[in-house]
Coordinates of C-alpha atoms and ligand atoms in Angstrom, one line a residue:
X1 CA 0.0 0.0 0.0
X2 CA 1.5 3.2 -1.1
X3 CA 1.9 6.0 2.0
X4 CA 1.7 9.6 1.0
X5 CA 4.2 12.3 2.4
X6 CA 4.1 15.9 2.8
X7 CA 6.5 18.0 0.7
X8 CA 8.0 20.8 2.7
X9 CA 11.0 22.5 2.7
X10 CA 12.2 20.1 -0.6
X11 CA 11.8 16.9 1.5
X12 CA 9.3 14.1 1.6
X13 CA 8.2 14.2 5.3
X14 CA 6.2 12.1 7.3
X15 CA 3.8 13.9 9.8
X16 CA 5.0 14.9 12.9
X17 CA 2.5 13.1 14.6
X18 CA 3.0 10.2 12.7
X19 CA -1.4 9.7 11.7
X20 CA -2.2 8.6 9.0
X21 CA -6.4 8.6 7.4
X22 CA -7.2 6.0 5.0
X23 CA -7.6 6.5 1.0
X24 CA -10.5 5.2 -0.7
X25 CA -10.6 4.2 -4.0
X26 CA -14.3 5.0 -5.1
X27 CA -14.5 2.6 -7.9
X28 CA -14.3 -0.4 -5.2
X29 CA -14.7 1.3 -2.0
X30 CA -11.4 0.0 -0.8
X31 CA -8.6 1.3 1.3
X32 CA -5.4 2.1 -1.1
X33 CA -3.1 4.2 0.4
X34 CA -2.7 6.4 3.2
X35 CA -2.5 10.1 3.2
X36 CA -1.0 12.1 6.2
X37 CA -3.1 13.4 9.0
X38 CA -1.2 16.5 9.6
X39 CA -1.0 19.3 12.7
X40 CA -0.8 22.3 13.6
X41 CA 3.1 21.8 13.8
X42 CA 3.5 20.5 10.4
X43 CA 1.6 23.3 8.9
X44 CA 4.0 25.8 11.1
X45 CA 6.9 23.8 9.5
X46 CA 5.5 24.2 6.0
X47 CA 5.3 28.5 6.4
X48 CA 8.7 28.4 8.2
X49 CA 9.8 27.0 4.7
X50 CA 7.8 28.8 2.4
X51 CA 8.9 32.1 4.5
X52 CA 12.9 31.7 4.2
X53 CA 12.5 30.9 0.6
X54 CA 10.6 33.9 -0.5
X55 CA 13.2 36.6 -0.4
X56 CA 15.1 34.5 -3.0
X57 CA 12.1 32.8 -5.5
X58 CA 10.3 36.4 -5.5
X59 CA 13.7 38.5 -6.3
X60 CA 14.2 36.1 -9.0
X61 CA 14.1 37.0 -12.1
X62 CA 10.6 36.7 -13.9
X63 CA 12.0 34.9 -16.8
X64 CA 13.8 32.1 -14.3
X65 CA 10.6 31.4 -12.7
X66 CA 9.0 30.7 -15.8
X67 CA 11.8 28.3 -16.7
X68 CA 11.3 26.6 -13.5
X69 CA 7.4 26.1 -14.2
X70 CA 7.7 25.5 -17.9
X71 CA 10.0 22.6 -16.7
X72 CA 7.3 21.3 -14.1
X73 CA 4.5 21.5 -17.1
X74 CA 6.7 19.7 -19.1
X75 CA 7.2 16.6 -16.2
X76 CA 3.5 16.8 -15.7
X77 CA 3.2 15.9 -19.8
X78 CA 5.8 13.6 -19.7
X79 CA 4.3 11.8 -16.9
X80 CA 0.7 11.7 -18.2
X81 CA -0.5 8.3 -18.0
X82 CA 0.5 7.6 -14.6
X83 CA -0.9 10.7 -13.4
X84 CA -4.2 9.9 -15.2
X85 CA -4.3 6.6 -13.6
X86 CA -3.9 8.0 -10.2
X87 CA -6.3 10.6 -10.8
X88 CA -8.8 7.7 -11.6
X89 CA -8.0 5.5 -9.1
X90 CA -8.0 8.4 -6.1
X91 CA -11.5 10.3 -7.6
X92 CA -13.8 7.6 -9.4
X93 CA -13.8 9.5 -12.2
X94 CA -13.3 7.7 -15.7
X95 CA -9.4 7.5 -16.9
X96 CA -10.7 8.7 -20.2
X97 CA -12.0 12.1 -18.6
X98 CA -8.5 11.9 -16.4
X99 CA -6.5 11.4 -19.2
X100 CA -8.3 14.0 -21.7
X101 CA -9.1 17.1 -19.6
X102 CA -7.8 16.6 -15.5
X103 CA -3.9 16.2 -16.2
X104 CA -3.9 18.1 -19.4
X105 CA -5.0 21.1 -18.1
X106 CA -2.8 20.8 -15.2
X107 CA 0.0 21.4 -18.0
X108 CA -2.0 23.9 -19.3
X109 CA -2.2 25.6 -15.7
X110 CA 1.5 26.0 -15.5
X111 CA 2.5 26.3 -18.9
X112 CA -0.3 30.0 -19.2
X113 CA 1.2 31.0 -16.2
X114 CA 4.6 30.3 -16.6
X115 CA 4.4 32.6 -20.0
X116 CA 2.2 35.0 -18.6
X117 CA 4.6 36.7 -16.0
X118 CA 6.8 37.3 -18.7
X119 CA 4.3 39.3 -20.7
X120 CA 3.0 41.1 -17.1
X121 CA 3.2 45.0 -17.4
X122 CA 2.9 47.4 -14.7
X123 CA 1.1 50.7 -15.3
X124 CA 2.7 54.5 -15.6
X125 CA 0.6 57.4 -16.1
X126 CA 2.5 60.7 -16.4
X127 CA 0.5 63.9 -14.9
X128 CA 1.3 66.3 -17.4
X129 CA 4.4 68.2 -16.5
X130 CA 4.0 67.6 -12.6
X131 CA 4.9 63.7 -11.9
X132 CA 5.3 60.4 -13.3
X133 CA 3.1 58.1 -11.6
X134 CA 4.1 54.0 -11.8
X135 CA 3.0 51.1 -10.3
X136 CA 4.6 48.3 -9.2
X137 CA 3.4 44.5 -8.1
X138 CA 5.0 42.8 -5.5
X139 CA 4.4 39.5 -4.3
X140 CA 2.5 38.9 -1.1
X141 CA 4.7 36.8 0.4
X142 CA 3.2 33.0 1.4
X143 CA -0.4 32.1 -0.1
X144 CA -2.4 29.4 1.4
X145 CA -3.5 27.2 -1.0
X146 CA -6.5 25.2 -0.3
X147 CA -8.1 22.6 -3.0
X148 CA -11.4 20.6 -3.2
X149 CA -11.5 16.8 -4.4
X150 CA -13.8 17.0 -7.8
X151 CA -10.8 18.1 -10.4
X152 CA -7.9 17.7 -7.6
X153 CA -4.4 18.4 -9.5
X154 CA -6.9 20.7 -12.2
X155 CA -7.3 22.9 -9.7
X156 CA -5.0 22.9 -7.9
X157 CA -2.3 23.7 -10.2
X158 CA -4.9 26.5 -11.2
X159 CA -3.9 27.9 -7.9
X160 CA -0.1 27.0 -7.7
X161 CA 0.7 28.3 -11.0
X162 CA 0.4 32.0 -10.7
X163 CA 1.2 32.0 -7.1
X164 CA 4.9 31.1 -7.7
X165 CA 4.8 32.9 -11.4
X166 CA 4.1 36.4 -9.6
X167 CA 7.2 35.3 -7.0
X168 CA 5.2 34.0 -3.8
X169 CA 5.6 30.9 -1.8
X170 CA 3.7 28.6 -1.3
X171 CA 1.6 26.1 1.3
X172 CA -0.9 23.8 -0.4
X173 CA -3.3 22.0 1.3
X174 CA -5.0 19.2 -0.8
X175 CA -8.5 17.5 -0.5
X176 CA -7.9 14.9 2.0
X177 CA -10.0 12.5 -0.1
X178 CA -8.2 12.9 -3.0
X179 CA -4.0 13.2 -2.3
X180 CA -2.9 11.5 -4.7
X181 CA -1.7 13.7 -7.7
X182 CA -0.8 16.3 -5.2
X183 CA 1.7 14.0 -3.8
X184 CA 3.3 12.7 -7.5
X185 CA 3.2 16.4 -7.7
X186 CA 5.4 17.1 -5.1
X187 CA 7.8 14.1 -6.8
X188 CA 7.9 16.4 -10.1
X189 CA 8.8 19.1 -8.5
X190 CA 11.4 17.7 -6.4
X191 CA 12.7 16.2 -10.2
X192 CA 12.6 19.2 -12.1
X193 CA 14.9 20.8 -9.0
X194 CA 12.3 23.8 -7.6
X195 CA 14.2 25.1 -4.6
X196 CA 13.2 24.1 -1.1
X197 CA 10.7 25.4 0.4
X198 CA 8.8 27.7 -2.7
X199 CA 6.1 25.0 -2.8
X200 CA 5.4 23.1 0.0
X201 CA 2.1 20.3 0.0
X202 CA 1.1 19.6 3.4
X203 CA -2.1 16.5 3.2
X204 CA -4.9 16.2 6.2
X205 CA -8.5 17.4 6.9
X206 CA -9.8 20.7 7.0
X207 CA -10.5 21.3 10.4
X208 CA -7.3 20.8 11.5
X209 CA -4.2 21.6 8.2
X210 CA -6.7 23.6 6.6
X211 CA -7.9 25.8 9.7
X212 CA -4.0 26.0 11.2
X213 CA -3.4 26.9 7.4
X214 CA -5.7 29.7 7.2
X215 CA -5.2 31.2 10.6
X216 CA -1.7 31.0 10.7
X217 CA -0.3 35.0 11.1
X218 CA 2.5 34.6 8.3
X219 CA 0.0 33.7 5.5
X220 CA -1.4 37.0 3.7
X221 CA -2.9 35.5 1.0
X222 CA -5.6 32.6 1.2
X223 CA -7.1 31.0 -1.9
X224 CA -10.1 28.7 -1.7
X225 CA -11.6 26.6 -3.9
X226 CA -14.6 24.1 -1.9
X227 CA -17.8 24.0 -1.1
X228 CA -20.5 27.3 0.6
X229 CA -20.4 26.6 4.1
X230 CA -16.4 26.2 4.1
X231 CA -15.9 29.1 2.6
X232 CA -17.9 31.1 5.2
X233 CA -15.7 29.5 7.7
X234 CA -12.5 30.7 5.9
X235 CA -14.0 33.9 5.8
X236 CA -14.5 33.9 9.6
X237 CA -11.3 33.0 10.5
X238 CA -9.0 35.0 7.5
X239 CA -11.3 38.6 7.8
X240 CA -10.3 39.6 11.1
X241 CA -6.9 39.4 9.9
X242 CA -7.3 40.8 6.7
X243 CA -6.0 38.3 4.7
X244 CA -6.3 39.1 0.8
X245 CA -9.0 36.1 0.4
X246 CA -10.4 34.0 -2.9
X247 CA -13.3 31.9 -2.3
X248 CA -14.4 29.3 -4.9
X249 CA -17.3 28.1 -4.1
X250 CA -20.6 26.1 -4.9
X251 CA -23.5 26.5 -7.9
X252 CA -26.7 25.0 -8.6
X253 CA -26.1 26.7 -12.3
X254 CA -28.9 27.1 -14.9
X255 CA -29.1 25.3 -18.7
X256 CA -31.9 27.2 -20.4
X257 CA -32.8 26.0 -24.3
X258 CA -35.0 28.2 -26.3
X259 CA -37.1 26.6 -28.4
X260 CA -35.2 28.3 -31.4
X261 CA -32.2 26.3 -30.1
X262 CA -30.3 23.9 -32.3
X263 CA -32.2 20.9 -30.7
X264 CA -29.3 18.7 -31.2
X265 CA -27.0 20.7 -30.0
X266 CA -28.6 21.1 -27.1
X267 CA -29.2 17.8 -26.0
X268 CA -25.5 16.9 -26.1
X269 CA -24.7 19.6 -24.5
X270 CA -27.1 19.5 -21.5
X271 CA -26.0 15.5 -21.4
X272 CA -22.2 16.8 -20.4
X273 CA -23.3 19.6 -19.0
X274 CA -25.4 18.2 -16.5
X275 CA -23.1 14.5 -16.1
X276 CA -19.5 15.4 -16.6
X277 CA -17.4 13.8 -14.2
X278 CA -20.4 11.7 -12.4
X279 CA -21.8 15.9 -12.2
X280 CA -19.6 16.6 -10.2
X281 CA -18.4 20.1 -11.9
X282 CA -19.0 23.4 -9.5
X283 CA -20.0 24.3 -13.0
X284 CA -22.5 21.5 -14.1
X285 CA -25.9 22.7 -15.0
X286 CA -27.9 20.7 -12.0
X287 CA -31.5 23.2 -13.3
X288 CA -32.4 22.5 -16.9
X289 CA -35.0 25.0 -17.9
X290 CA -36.8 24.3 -21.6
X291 CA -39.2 26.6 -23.3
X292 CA -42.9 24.7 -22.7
X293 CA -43.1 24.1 -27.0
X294 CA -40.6 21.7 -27.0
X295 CA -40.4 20.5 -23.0
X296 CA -42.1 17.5 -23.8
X297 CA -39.8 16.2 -27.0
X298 CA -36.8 17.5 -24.5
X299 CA -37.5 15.4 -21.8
X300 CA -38.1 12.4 -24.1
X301 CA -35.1 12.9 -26.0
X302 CA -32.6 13.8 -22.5
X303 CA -33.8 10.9 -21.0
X304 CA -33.4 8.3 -24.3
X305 CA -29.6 9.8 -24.0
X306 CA -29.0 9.8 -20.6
X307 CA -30.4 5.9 -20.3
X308 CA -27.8 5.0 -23.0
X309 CA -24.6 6.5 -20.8
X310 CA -22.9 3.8 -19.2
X311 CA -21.9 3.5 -15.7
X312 CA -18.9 1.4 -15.3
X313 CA -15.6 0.9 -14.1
X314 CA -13.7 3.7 -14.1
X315 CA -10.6 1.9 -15.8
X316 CA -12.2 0.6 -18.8
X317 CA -12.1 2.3 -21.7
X318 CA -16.4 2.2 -22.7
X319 CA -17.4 3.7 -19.1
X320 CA -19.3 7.2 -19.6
X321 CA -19.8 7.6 -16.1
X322 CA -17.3 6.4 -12.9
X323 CA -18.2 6.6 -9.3
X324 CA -19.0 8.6 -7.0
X325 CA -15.9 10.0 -5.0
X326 CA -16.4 8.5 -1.8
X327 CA -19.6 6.8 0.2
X328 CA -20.2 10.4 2.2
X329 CA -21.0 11.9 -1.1
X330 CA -22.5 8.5 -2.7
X331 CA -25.0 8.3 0.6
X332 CA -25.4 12.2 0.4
X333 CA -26.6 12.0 -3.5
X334 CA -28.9 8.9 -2.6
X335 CA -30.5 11.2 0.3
X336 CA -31.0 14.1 -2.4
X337 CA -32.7 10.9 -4.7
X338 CA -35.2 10.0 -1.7
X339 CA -35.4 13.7 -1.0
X340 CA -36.4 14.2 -4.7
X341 CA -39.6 11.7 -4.4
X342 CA -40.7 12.8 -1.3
X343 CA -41.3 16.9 -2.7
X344 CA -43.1 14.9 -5.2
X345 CA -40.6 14.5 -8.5
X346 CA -41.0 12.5 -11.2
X347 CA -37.8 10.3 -11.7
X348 CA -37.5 9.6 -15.4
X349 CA -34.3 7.9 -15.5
X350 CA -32.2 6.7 -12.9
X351 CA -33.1 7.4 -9.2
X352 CA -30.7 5.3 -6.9
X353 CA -27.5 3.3 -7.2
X354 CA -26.0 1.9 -10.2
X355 CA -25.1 -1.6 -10.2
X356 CA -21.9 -2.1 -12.5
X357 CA -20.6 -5.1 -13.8
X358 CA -17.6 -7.6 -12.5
X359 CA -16.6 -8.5 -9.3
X360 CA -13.8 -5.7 -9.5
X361 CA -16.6 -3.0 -8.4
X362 CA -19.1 -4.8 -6.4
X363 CA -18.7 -2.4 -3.7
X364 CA -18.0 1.2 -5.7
X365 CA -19.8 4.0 -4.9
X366 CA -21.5 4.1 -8.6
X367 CA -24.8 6.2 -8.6
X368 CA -27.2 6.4 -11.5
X369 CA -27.4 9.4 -14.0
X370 CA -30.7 10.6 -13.0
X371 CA -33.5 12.9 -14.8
X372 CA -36.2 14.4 -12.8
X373 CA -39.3 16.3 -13.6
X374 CA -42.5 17.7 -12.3
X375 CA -41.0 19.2 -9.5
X376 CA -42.0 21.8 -7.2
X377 CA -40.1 25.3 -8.4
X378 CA -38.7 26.1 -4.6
X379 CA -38.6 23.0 -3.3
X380 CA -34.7 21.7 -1.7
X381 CA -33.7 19.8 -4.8
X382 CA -34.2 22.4 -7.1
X383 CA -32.3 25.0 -4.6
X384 CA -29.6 23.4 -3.2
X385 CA -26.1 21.8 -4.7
X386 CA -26.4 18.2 -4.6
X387 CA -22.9 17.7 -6.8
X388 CA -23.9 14.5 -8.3
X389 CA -25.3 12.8 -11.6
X390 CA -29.0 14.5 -10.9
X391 CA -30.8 17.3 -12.9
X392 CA -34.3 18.7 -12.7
X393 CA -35.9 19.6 -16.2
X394 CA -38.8 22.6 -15.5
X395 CA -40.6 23.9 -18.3
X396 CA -40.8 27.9 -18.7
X397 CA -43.1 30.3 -21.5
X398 CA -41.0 33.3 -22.3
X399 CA -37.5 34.9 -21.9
X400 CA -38.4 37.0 -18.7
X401 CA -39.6 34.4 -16.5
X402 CA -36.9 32.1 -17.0
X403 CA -34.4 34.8 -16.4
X404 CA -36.4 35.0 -13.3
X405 CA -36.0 31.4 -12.3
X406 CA -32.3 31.3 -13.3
X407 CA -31.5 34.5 -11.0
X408 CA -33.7 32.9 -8.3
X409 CA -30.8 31.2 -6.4
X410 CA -28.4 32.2 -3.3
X411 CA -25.5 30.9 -6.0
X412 CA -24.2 32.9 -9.1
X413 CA -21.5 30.5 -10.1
X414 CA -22.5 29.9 -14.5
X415 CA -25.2 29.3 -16.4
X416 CA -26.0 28.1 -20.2
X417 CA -28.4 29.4 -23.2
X418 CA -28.9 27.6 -25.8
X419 CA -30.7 29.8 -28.6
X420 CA -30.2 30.7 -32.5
X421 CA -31.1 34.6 -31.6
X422 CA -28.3 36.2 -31.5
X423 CA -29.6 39.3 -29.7
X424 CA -31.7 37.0 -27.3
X425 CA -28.4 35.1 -26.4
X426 CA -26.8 38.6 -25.5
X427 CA -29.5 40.5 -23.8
X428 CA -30.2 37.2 -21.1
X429 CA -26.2 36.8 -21.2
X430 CA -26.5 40.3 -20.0
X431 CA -29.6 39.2 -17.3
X432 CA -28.4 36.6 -15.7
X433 CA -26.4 36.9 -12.3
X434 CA -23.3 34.5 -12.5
X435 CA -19.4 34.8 -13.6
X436 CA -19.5 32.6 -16.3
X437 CA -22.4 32.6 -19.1
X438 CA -22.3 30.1 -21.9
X439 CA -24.3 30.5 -25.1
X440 CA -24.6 27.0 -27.5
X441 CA -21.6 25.4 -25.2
X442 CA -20.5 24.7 -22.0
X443 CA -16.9 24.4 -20.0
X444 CA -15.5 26.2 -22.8
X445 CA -13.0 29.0 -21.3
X446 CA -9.7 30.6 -22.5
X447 CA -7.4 31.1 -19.7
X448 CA -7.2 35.1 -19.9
X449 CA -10.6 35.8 -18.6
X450 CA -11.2 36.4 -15.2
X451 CA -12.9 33.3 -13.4
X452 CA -15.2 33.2 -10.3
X453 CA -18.9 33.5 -8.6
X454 CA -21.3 36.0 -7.7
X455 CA -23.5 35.5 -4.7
X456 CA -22.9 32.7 -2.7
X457 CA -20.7 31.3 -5.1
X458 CA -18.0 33.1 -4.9
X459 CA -16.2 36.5 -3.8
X460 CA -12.7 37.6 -5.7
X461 CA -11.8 36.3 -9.7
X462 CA -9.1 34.3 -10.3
X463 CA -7.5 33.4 -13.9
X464 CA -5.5 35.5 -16.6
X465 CA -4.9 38.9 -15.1
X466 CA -7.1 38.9 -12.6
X467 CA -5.2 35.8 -10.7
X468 CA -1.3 37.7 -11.4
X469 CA -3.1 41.0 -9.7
X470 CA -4.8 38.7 -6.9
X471 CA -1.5 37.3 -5.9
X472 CA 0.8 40.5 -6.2
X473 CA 0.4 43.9 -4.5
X474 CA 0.1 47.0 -6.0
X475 CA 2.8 50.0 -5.1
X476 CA 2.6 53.3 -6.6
X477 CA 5.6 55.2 -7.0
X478 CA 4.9 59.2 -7.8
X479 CA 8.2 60.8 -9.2
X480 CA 8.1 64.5 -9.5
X481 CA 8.9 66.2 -12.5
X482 CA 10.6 69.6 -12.1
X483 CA 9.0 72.1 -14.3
X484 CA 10.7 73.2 -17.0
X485 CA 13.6 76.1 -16.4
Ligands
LIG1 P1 -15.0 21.3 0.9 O1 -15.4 22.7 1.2 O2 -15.5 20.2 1.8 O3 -13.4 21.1 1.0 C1 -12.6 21.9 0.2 C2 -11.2 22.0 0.8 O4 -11.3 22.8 2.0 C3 -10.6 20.7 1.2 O5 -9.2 20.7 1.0 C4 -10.9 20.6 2.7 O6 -10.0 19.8 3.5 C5 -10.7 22.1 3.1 N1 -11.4 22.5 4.3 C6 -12.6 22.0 4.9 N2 -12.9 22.6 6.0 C7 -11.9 23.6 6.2 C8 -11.7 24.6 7.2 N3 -12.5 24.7 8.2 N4 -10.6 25.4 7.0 C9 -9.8 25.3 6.0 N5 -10.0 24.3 5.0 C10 -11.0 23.5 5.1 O7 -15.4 21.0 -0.6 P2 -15.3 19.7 -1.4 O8 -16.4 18.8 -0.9 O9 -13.9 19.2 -1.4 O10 -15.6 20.2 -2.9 C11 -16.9 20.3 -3.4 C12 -17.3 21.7 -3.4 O11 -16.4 22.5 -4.1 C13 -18.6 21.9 -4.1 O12 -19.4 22.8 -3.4 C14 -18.2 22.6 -5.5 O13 -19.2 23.4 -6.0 C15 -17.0 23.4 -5.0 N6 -16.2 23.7 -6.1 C16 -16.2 25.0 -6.6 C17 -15.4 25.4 -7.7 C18 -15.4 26.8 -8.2 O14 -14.5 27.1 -9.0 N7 -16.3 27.7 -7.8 C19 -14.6 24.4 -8.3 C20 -14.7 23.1 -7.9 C21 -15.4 22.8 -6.8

């Protein structure tokens, strides 16, 4: 069984307290490794690294630090396959998705950042014949990094990236439940010779890493990417310190199709849109809202589709759909299944567990891709992130009231239109209350734009230029100009 160690000062540690927790893997809910249980103390170690190495990494020069991350992108690519397979075997997901999207991006991630430093410009404004003004970014010093399970070394390396381009250190704390590619990680990193202490990965729960984490006096800068109710937390413990905060956070995002919509189109897209990685995607569009004159062929359609994805294990090569990451969330998606029947849904496909095939995954946590209809507009399922295979369809008339229903949510994370009027697609693009608004696609997003939530779905944008500015600080510098003689 392989054992997991923290990375922190350029060494593979053990915890100091020597726990270990227990890794799942999904797909047969058994125990495959084990992931460190860390303290207080090993956190404190982790910023006493980060700390000493920053006057170095950040006085580096800009182009050196891209080197250094160009060379972990290129380990990442190098070392694809084995990071896909650990991706699948830690997450349930489907080594296809793993392999096409999680551990390419990853290289993506540090590659876009790696470049972008190099092209970052601070501003000058001269006031005419009185002063140049000039700004300059500094780095913050040691960010916090703290990462959810759904797209684990995704998103992570979405954080690490442009910390270290823009010249901070930094303390990662990974999901607990998924470790894995944070660990091989740390084994790149260590390969491709990144001096001790600029990236340190310290594994264990929230309450206890990620709390000492986020609390911890030498940390200015915390980024978050989880769920709601964590985030408030964070926010409790990092404002009355001021910390510079990101928070990532839920969605219970809206798919809307017109009835002037490319039907086909739609379908497809509303299939990965609302499924993708088991829906597991802060961005998946959980509320699928069709205009009443073609609900009914919709539904019929959707549900045809969604019946033909398969469920199956994760490491074969035919499986559509893997399992769910671990039996809290598999039990959690079952209760938001029962929930469904009891506010009086219709379940058109799916509705519990999935039972898959072999003796390999008797005991995975596989769940269903389920369709429900007929369901009460404010009732629990319809309002609340359930983060699983499950959509509602609801049926709407006309453009205002479904702009209505889409805005009628605590979260404001994305949504999708679907539509062949191109003023329509703008104006409700315009309408609707969420960072991200996709018109005839979905989880389709160049790196430069800024990224994030509204509402309860986020505060702070990460991503191109918004993410260098996050993790740097501005300076102005006023020179005067002596008037002319
Ligand atoms: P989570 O909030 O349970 O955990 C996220 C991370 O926070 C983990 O590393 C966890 O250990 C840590 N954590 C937990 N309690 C903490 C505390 N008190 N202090 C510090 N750290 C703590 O979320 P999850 O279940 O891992 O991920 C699923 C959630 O993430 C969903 O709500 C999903 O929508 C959201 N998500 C959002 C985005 C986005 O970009 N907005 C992207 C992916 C996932």
């Amino acid at each position: 069984m392989e054992t997991i160690l923290n990375y922190i000062n350029g060494g593979m540690v053990e915890p100091t307290g020597g726990a270990y927790l227990d890794n799942f893997n999904p797909a047969t809910g058994e125990v495959y490794a084990q992931t460190p249980d860390s303290n207080e103390k090993d956190i404190e170690n982790a910023v006493q690294a980060a700390y000493a190495a920053f006057p170095a990494w950040s006085r580096m020069p800009a182009n050196a630090r891209c080197d250094a991350l160009l060379k972990i992108a290129d380990l990442i690519e190098a070392n694809m396959d084995e990071l896909a397979l650990a991706e699948c075997v830690d997450n349930g997901k489907p080594l296809s998705l793993a392999r096409s999207l999680d551990i390419p991006r990853a290289v993506e991630n540090f590659r876009f950042f790696a470049t972008s430093i190099i092209h970052f410009h601070s501003e000058s404004h001269m006031m005419d014949g009185v002063a140049l003004n000039y700004t300059l970014r500094k780095p913050r010093g040691v960010a916090g990094i703290i990462s959810p399970w759904n797209l684990p070394l995704y998103l992570l390396s979405w954080k690490i990236a442009p910390a270290l381009a823009t010249g901070n250190t930094v303390v990662a704390k990974p999901s607990e439940v998924t470790p894995m590619t944070a660990y091989k990680l740390s084994l790149l990193c260590q390969q491709a010779g990144l001096p001790a202490g600029v990236l340190n990965i310290v594994h264990g729960t929230g309450v206890r890493a990620g709390a000492a984490l986020v609390s911890h006096k030498s940390v200015p800068t915390i980024s978050f990417t989880g769920g709601t109710a964590t985030g408030a937390e964070i926010a409790r413990s990092a404002g009355p310190m001021f910390k510079k905060v990101a928070l990532e956070m839920g969605g219970k995002n809206p798919n809307i199709i017109f009835t002037d919509a490319d039907f086909n189109a739609a379908v497809k897209g509303s299939l990965k849109s609302s499924f993708a990685n088991q829906g597991q995607v802060c961005l998946c569009g959980s509320r699928v809202y069709v205009e009443s004159s073609i609900y009914e062929k919709f539904v019929e359609t959707f549900v045809a589709a969604a019946k033909k994805l398969k469920v199956g294990d994760p490491l074969e090569k035919d499986s559509d759909q893997g399992a769910l990451v671990s039996k809290l969330q598999y039990e959690k998606v079952l209760s938001y299944l029962q929930l469904a029947r009891d506010e009086g849904g219709k379940i058109r496909c799916g509705g519990g567990a999935a039972t898959v095939s072999g003796e390999r995954c008797k005991n995975g946590y596989f769940v269903e891709p389920t369709v429900i209809t007929d369901l009460p507009i404010h009732c629990r399922v319809n309002k609340e992130e359930i983060f699983g295979p499950v959509c509602t369809i609801t049926p709407f008339e006309n453009e205002d009231e479904v702009v209505a229903l889409a805005n009628d949510t605590d979260y404001g994370l994305s949504a999708s239109v679907w539509t062949k009027d191109v003023g329509r697609a703008h104006r409700v693009a315009d309408r609707i209350n969420a960072g991200t608004v996709w018109i005839n696609c979905w989880l389709v997003r160049d790196l430069r734009v800024p990224f994030g939530g509204m509402k309860q779905s986020g505060v702070g944008r990460e991503g191109g230029l918004e993410a260098l500015r996050f993790y740097t600080e501005p300076k102005n510098v006023c020179v005067r100009v002596p008037s002319h003689a």
